[in-house]
Short mmCIF file of C-alpha atoms and ligand atoms in Angstrom, two decimals:
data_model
loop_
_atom_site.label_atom_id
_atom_site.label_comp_id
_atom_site.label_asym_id
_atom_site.label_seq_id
_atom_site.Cartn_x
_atom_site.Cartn_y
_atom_site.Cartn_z
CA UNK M 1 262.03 -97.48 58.56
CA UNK M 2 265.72 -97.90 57.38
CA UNK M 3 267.14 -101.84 57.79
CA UNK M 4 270.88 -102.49 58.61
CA UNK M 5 272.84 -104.56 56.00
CA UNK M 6 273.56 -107.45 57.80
CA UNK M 7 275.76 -108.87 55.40
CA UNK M 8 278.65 -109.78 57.50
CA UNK M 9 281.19 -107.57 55.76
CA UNK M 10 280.29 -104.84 57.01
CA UNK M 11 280.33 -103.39 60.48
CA UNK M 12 276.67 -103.00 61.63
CA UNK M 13 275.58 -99.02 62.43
CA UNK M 14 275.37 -99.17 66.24
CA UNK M 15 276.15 -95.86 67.22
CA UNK M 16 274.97 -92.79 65.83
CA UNK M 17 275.85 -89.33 66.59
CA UNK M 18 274.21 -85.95 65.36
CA UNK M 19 275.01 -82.46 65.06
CA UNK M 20 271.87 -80.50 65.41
CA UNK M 21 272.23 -77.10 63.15
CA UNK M 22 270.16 -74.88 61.37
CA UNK M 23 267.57 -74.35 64.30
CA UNK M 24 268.48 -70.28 64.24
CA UNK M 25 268.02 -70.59 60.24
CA UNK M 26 265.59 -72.25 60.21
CA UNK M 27 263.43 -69.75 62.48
CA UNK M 28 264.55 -67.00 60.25
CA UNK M 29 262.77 -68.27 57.52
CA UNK M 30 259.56 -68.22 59.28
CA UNK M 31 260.23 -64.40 60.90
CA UNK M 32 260.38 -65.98 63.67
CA UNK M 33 263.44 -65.36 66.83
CA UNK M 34 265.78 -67.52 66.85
CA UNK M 35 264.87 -69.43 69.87
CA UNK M 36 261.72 -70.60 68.19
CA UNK M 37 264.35 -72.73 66.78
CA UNK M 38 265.76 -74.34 69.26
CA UNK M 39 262.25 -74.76 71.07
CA UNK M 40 261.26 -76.90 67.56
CA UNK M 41 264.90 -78.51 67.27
CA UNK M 42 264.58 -80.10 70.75
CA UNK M 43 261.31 -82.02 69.52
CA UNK M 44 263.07 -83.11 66.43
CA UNK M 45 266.14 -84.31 68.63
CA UNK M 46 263.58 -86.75 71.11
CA UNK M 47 261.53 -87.68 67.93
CA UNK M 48 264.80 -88.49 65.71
CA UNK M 49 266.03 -90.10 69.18
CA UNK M 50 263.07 -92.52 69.66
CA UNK M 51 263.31 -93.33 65.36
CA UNK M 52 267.11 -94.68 65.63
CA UNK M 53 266.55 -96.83 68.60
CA UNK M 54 263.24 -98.25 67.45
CA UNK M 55 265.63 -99.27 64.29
CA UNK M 56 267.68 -100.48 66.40
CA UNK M 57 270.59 -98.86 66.64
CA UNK M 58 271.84 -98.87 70.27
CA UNK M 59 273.64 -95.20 70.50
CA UNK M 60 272.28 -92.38 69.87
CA UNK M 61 274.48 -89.09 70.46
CA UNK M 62 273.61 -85.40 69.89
CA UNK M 63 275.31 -82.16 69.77
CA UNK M 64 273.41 -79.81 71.62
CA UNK M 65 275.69 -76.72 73.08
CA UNK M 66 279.33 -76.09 72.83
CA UNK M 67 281.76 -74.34 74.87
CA UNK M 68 282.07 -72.01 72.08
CA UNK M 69 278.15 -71.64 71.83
CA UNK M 70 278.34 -69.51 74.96
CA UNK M 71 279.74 -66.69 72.90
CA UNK M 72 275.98 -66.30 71.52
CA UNK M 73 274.22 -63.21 72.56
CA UNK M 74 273.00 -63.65 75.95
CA UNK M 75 269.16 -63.79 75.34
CA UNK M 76 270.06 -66.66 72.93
CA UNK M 77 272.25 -68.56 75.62
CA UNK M 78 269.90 -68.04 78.40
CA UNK M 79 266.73 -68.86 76.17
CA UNK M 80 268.65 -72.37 75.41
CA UNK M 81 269.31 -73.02 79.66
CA UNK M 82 266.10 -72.34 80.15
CA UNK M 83 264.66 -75.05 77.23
CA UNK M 84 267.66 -77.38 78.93
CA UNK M 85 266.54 -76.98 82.13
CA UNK M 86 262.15 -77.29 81.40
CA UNK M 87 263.75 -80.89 79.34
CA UNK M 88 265.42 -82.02 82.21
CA UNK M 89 262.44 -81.14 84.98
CA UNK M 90 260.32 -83.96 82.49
CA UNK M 91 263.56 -85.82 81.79
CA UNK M 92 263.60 -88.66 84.11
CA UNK M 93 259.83 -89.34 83.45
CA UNK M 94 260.32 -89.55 79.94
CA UNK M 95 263.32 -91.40 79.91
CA UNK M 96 262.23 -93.82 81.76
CA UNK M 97 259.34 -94.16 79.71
CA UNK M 98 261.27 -94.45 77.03
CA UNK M 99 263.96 -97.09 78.38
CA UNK M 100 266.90 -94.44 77.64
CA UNK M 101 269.91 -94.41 79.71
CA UNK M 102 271.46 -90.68 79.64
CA UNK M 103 274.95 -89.61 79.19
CA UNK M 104 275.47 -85.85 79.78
CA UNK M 105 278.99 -85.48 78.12
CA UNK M 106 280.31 -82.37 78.98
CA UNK M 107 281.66 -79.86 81.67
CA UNK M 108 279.14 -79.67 83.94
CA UNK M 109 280.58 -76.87 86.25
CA UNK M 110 279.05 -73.77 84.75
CA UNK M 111 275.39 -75.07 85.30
CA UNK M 112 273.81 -73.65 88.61
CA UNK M 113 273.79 -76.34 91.14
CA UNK M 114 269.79 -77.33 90.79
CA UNK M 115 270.81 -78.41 86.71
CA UNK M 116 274.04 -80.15 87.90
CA UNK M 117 272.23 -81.92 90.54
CA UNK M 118 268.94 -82.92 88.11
CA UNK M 119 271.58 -83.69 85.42
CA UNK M 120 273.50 -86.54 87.50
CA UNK M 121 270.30 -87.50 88.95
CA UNK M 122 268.98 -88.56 85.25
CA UNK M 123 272.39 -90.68 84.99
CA UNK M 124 272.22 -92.27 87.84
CA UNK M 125 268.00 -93.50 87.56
CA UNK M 126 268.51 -94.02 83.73
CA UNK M 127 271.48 -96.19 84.29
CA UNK M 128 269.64 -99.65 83.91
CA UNK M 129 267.98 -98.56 81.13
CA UNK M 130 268.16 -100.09 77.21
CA UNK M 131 268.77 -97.82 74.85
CA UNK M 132 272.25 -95.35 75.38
CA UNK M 133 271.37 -91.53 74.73
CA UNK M 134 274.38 -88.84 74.85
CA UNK M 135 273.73 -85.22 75.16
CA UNK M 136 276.61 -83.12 74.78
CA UNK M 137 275.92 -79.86 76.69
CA UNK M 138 278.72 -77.76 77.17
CA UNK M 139 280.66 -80.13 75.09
CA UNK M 140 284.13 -79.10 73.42
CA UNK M 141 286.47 -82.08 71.80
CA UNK M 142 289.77 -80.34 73.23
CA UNK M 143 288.59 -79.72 76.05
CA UNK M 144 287.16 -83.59 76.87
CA UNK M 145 291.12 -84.20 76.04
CA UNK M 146 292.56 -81.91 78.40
CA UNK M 147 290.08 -82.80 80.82
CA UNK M 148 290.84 -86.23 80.45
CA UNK M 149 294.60 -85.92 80.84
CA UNK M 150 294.41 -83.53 83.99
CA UNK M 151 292.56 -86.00 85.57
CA UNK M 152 295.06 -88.94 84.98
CA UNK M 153 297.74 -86.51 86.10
CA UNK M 154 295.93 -85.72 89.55
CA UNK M 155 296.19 -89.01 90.37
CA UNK M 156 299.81 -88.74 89.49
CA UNK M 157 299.98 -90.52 86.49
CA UNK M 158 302.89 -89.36 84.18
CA UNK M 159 302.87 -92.44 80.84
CA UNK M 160 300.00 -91.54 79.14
CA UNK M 161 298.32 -94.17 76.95
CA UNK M 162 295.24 -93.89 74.68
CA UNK M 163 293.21 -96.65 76.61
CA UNK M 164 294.46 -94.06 79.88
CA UNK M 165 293.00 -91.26 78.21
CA UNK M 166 289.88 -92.80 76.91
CA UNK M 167 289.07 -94.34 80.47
CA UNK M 168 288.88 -90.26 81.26
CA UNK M 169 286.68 -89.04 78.41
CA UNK M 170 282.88 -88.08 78.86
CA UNK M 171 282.68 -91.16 76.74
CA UNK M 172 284.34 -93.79 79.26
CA UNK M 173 283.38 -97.30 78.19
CA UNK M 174 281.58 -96.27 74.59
CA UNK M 175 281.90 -97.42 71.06
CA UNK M 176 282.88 -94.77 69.05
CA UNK M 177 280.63 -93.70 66.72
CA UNK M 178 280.29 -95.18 63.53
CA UNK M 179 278.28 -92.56 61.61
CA UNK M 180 277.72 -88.66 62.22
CA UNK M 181 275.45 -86.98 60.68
CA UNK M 182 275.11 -83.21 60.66
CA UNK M 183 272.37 -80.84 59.41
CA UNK M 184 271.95 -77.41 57.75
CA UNK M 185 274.61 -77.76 55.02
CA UNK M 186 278.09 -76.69 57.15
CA UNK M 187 280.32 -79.43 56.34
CA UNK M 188 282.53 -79.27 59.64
CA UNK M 189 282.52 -80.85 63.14
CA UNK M 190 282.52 -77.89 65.44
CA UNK M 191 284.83 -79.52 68.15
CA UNK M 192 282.62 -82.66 68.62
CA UNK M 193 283.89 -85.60 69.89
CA UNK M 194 287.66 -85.26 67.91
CA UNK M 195 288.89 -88.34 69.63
CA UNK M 196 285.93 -90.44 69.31
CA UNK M 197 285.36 -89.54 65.38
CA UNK M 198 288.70 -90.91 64.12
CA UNK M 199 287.04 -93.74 61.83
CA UNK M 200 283.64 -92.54 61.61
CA UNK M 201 281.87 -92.30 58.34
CA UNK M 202 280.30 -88.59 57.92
CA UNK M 203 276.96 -87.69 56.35
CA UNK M 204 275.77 -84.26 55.79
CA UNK M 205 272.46 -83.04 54.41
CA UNK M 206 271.24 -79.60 53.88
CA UNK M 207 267.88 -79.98 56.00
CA UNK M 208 267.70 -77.88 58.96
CA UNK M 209 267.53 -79.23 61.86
CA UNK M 210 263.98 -78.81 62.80
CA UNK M 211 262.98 -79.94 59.49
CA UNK M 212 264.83 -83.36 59.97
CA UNK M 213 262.95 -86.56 60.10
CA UNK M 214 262.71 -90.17 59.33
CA UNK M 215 264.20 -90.15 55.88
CA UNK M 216 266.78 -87.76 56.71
CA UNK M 217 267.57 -90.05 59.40
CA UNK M 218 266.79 -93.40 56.73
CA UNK M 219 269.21 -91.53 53.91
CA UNK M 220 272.03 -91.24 56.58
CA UNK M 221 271.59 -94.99 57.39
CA UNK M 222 271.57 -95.51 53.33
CA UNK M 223 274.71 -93.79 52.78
CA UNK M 224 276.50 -95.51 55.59
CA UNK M 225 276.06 -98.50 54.60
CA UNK M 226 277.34 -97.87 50.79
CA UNK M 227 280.50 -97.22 52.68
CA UNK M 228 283.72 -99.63 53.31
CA UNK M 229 285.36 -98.99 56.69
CA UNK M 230 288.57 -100.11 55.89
CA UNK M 231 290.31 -98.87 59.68
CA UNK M 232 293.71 -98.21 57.80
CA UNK M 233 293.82 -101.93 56.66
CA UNK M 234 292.91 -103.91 53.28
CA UNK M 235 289.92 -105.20 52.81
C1 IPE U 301 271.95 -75.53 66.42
O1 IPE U 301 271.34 -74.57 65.65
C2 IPE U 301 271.72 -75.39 67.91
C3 IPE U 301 272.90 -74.94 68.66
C4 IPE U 301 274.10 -74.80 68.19
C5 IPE U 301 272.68 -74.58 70.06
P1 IPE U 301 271.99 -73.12 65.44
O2 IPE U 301 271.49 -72.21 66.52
O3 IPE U 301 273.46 -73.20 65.32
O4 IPE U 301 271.34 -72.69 64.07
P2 IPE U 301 272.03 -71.85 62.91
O5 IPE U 301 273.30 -72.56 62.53
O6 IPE U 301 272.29 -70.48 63.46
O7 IPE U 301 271.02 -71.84 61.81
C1 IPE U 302 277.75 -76.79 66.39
O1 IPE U 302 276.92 -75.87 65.79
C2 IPE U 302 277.40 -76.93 67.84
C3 IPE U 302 276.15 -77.64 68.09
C4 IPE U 302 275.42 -78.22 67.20
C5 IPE U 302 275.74 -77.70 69.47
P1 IPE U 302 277.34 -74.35 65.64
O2 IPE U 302 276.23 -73.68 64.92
O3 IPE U 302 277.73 -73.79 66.95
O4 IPE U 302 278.66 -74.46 64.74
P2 IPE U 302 279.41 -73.41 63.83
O5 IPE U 302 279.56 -72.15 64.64
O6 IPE U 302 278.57 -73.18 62.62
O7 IPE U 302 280.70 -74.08 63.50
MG1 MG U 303 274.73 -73.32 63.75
#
């Protein structure tokens, strides 16, 4: 189990976001379709989940469909709804269980109504709970921004501020996230969370996703803490 540095200088890891890739690669390895993948990369995501808050870090975040992923072919796309949707059916049991308050960030609106409605239902009964897990589902970066700003504007706001538009982002109320980490060797961020990620320190390894465990997750922890945050000052 990684430890957090707590000498005071530096800023203690409480948020931790993930970009899950390499499920489809890693599949194709095996022979196996690419939806194998993702039915072995949502395991890793609650396992890696329940590792960072038993460490405690208090955020956990995870990158699980963009609004560019629905350009995938549509056996993929509808062979990832229906993994979503069997997650969420045991998702308030579970997260209960596990004390985790979930965060859908995203656009909800494409989901047929029984998701939507099983989706907000999780937020709401998880509320009280501990430990703060994000799922982005249908998330894009841009469009949380736009989003954001159309919503201030409807209720005829015309100065725009950056508290103003982070009170509007899937992320209302949230630190930032200190670390991301993404998997499977592509050293980009896929339009995830470009407001939030600003100052956050970046780790990539070249484990696939499904393949990721504790000291993938312990190495991340490592290498964030070698860093010095600086925030545009002098320290
Ligand atoms: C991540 O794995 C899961 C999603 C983006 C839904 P990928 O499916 O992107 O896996 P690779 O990158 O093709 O290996
Ligand atoms: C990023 O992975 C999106 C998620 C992890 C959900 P992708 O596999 O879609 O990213 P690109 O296409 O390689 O940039
Ligand atoms: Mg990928």
């Amino acid at each position: 189990m990684f430890v957090h540095d707590e000498n005071s200088k530096k800023k203690r890891l409480s948020h931790i976001a993930f970009i899950m890739d390499g499920n489809g690669r890693w599949a194709k390895k095996r022979g196996l379709p690419r939806e194998a993948g993702h039915t072995e990369g949502a395991k890793t995501f609650m396992r890696v989940a329940e590792y960072c808050f038993a460490g405690g870090i208090d955020t956990v975040t995870i990158y699980a469909f963009s609004t560019e992923n629905w350009k995938r072919p549509p056996h993929e796309v509808k062979a990832i709804m229906t993994l979503f949707a069997s997650y969420l059916k045991r998702g308030i049991k579970e997260m209960t269980e596990r004390n985790m308050h979930v965060t859908f960030l995203g656009d909800k609106a494409p989901f047929d109504p029984d998701t939507r409605e099983l989706m907000e239902r999780i937020e709401r009964e998880s509320a009280k709970n501990r430990y703060k897990l994000n799922i982005a589902v249908n998330y894009g970066g841009r469009a949380e921004i736009v989003n954001a700003v159309n919503r201030l504007a409807s209720k005829g706001i015309t100065e725009f501020s950056e508290e103003l538009i982070e009170s509007e982002l899937y992320t209302a109320g949230q630190r930032d996230p200190d670390l991301i980490v993404r998997s499977a060797g592509e050293l980009r961020l896929s339009n995830f969370l470009t407001w939030q990620s600003v100052y956050s320190e970046f780790h990539f390894t070249d484990t696939l996703w499904p393949d990721f465990g504790e000291s993938d997750v312990d190495a991340a922890v490592d290498a964030y803490y070698s860093r010095t945050r600086r925030f545009g000052g002098v320290v």
